[in-house]
Tab-separated table of C-alpha atoms in Angstrom:
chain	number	residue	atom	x	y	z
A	42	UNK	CA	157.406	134.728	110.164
A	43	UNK	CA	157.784	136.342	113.699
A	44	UNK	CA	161.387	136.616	112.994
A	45	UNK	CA	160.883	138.612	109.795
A	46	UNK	CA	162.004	142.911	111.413
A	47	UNK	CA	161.312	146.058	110.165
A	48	UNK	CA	159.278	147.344	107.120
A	49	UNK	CA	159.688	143.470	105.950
A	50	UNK	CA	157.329	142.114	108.802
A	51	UNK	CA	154.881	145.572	108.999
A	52	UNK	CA	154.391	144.336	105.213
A	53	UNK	CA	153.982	140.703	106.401
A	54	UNK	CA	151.288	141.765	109.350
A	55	UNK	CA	149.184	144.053	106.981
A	56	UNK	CA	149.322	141.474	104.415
A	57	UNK	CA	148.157	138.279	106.791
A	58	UNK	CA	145.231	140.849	108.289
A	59	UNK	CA	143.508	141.580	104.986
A	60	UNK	CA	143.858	138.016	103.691
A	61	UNK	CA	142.019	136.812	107.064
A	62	UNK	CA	139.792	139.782	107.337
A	63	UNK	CA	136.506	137.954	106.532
A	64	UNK	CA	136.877	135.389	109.382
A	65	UNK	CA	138.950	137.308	111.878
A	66	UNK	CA	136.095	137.504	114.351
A	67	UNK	CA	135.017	134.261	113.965
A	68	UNK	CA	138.670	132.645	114.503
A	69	UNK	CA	138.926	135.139	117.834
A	70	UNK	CA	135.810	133.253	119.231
A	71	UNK	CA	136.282	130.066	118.276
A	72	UNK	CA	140.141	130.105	119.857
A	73	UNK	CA	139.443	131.898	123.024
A	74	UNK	CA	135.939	129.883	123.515
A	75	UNK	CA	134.343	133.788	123.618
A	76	UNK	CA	136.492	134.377	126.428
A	77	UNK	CA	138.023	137.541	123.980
A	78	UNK	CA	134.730	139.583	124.317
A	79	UNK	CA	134.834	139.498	127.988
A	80	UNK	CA	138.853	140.251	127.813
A	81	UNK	CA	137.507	143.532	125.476
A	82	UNK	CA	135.063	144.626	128.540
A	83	UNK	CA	137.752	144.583	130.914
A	84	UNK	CA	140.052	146.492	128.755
A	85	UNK	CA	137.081	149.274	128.476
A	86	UNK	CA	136.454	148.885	132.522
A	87	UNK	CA	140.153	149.576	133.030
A	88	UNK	CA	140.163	152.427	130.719
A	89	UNK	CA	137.921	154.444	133.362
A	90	UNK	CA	136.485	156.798	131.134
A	91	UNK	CA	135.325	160.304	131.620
A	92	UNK	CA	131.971	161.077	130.502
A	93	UNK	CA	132.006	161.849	126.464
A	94	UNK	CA	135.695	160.837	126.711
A	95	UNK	CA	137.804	160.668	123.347
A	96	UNK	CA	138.882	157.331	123.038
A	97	UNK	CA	141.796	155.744	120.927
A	98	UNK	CA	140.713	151.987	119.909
A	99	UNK	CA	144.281	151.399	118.072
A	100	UNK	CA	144.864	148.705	116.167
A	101	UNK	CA	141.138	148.363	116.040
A	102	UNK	CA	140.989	145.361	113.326
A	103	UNK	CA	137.327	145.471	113.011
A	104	UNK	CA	136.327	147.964	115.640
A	105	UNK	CA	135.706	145.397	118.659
A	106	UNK	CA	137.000	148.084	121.258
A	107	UNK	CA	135.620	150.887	119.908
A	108	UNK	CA	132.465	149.539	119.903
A	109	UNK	CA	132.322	148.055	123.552
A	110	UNK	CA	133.435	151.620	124.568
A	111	UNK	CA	130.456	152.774	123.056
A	112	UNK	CA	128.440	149.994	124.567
A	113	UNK	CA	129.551	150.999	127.682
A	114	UNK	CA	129.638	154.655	127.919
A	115	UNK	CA	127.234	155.516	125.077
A	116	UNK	CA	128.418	159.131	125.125
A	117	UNK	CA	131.928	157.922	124.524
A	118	UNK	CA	133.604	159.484	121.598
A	119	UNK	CA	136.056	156.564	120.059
A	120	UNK	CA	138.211	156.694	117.379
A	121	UNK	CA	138.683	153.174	115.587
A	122	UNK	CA	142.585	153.513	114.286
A	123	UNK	CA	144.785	150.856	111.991
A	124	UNK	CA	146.756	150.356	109.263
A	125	UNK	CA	144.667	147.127	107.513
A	126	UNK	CA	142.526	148.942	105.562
A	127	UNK	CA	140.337	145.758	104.987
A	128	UNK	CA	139.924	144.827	108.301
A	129	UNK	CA	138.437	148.472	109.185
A	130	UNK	CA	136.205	147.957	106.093
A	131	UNK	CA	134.630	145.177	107.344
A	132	UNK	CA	134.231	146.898	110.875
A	133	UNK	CA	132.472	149.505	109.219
A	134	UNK	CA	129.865	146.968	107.405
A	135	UNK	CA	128.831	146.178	110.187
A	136	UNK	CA	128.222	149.069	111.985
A	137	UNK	CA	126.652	150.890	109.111
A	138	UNK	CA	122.873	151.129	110.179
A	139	UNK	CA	124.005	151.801	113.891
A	140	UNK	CA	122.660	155.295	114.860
A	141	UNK	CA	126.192	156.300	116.484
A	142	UNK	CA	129.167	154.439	115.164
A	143	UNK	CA	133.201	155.060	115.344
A	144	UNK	CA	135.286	157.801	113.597
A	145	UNK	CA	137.421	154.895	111.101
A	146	UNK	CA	141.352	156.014	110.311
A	147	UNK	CA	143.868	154.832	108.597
A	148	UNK	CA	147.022	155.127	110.974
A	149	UNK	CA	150.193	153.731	111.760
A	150	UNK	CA	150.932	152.776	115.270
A	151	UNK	CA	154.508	154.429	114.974
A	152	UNK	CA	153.690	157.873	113.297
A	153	UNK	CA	149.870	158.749	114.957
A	154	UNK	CA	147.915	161.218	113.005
A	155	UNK	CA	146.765	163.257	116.281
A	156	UNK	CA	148.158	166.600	118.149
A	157	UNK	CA	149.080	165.938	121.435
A	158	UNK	CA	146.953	165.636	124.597
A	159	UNK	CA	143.786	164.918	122.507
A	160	UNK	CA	142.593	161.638	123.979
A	161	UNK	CA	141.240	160.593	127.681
A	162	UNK	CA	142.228	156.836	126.941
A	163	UNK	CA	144.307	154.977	124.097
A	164	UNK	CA	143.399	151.275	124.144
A	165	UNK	CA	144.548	148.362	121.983
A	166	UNK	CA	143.761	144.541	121.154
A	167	UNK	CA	146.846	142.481	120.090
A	168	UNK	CA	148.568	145.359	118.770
A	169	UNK	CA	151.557	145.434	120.178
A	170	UNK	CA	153.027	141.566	119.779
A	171	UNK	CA	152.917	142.941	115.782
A	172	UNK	CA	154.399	146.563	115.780
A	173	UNK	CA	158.264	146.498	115.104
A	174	UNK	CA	159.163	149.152	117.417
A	175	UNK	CA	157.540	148.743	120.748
A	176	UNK	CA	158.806	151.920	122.881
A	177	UNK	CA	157.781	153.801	119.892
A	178	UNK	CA	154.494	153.349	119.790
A	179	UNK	CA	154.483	153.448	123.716
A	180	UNK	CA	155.548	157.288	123.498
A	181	UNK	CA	153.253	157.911	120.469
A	182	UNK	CA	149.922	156.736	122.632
A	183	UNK	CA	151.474	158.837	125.637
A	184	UNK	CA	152.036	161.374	123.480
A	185	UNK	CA	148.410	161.662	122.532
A	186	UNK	CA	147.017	161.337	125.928
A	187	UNK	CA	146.061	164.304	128.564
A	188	UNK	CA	147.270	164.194	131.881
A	189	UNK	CA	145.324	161.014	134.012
A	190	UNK	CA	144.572	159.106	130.623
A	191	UNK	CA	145.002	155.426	130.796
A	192	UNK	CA	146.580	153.384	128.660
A	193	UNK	CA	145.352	149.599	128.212
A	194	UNK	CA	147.019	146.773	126.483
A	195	UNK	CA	145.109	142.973	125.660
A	196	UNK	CA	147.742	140.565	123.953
A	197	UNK	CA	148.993	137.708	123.823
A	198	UNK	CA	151.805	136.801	126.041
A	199	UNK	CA	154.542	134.306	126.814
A	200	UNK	CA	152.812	132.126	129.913
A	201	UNK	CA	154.708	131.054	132.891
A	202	UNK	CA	155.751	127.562	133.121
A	203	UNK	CA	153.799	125.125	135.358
A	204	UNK	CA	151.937	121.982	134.505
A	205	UNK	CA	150.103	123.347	131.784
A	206	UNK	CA	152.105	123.686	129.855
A	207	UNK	CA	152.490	121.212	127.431
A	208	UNK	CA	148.560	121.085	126.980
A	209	UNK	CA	149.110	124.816	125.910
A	210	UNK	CA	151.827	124.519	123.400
A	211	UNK	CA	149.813	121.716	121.573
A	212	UNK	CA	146.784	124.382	121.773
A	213	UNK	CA	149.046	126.848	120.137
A	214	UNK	CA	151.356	125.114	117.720
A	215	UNK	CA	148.472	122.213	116.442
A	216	UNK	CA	145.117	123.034	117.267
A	217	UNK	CA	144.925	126.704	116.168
A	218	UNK	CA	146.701	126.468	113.303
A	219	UNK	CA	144.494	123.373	111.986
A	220	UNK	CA	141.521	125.322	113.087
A	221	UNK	CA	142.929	128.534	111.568
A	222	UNK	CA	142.894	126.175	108.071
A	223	UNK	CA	139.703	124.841	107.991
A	224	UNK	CA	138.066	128.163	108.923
A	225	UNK	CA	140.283	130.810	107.109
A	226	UNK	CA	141.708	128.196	104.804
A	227	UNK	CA	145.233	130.378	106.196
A	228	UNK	CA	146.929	128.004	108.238
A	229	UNK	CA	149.912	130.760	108.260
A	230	UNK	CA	149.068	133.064	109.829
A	231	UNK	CA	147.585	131.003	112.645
A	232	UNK	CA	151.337	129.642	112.635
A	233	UNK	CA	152.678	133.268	112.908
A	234	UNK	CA	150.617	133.349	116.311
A	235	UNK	CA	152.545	131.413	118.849
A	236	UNK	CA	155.931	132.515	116.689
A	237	UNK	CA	154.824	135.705	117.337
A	238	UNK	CA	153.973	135.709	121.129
A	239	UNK	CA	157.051	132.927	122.050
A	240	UNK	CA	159.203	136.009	120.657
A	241	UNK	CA	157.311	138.655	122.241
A	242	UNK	CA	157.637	139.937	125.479
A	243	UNK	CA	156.796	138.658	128.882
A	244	UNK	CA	154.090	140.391	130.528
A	245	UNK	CA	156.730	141.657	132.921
A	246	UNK	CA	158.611	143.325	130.488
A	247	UNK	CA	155.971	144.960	128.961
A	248	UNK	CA	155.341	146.215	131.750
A	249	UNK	CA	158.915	147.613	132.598
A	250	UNK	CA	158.659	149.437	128.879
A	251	UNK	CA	155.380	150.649	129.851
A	252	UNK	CA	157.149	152.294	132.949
A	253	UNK	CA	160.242	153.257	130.607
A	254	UNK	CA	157.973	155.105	128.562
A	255	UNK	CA	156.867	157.190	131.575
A	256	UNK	CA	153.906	155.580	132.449
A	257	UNK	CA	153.124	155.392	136.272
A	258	UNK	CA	150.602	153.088	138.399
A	259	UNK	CA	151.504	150.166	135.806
A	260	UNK	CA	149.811	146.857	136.099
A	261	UNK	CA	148.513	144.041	134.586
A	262	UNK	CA	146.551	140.562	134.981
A	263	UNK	CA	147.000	137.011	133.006
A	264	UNK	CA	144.094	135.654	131.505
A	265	UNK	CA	143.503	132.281	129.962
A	266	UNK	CA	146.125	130.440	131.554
A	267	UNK	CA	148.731	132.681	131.024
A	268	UNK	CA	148.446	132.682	127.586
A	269	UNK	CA	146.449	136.474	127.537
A	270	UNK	CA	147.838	139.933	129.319
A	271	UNK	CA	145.954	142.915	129.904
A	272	UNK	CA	148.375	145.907	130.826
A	273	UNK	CA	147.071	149.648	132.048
A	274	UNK	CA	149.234	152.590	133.238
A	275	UNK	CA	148.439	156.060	133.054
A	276	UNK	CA	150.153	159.406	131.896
């Protein structure tokens, strides 16, 4: 499926997220040990917010971001974005006896609903391995940023090679996708994952877009054996 372009694989993406909706959290934990919720208070950490910053959580899925930023900085303002209408439903289940909860929106990565400069911080959680036009979306999230605000990126990524490897391709290509069966009973869209991040880009050319978009102080670490990026820069 990663090699599906355009409108054809958006369809695909938003399709595969509402179908595994119900069990997206679960599958996150289970394949990443829990490692993603500690990945999701780095991203916040990085994001080095103002007090009562706006916040961007894009891509949300089910608000995971959103809600560590409030977790964090509980006068945070965040604004839990994306275009899976389902997922954000699911998000908001949960949250709906908290006494301070996210702002929900339906948005598209590509075409953000905001005026400009209106955010201290625009972060994401394996958003960008599924938009279909990557320096878009770069210069939509600067767009919406004020001067200083940070950008920060957690996806997948393409690891180096070393020795392991092989133990990580059989991770990817059998184990999650057997696991992604039995517990979603969607073994295809646990296939679309390693498709989808062997045909994204390396962390160091992510970064190099991030810096083609106009982003300065770029950086990022690997997580997970290579297997996990988190990017920042800032506007």
């Amino acid at each position: 499926m990663a090699n599906l372009t355009g409108a054809e694989r958006a369809r695909y993406v938003q399709g595969m997220f509402t179908r595994i909706a119900s069990r997206y959290d679960l599958m996150n934990r289970l394949m990443t040990a829990g490692q993603d919720v500690r990945w999701r208070r780095e991203v916040i950490h990085r994001a080095d917010l103002p007090p009562a910053a706006r916040l961007l959580d894009l891509g949300t899925g089910t608000g995971d971001l959103a809600l560590e930023a409030r977790r964090q900085h509980p006068d945070c303002r965040p604004v839990a974005a994306d275009f899976t209408l389902e997922m954000m439903r699911i998000g908001q289940e949960r949250t709906r006896n908290a006494v301070v909860h996210p702002d929900w929106l339906g948005a598209d990565a590509l075409r953000l609903p905001f005026p400009d400069g209106c955010f201290e911080a625009a972060v994401s959680g394996f958003l960008f391995r599924n938009v279909i036009d990557i320096p878009q979306a770069l210069s939509e999230q600067r767009r919406l940023l004020k001067p200083g605000g940070r950008i920060v990126i957690l996806d997948t990524t393409r690891p180096p090679d070393n020795l392991f490897t092989p133990f990580i391709r059989f991770h990817l290509r059998v184990i999650i996708p057997a696991l992604g069966r039995l517990v979603t009973g969607e073994a295809d869209a646990y296939t679309y994952l390693p498709d989808s991040t062997q045909a994204f880009l390396t962390a160091e050319q992510l970064a190099e877009r991030m810096r083609a978009a106009r982003f300065r102080e770029v950086g990022f670490r690997r997580r997970m054996l290579g297997t996990i990026a988190i990017h920042w820069g800032v506007k």
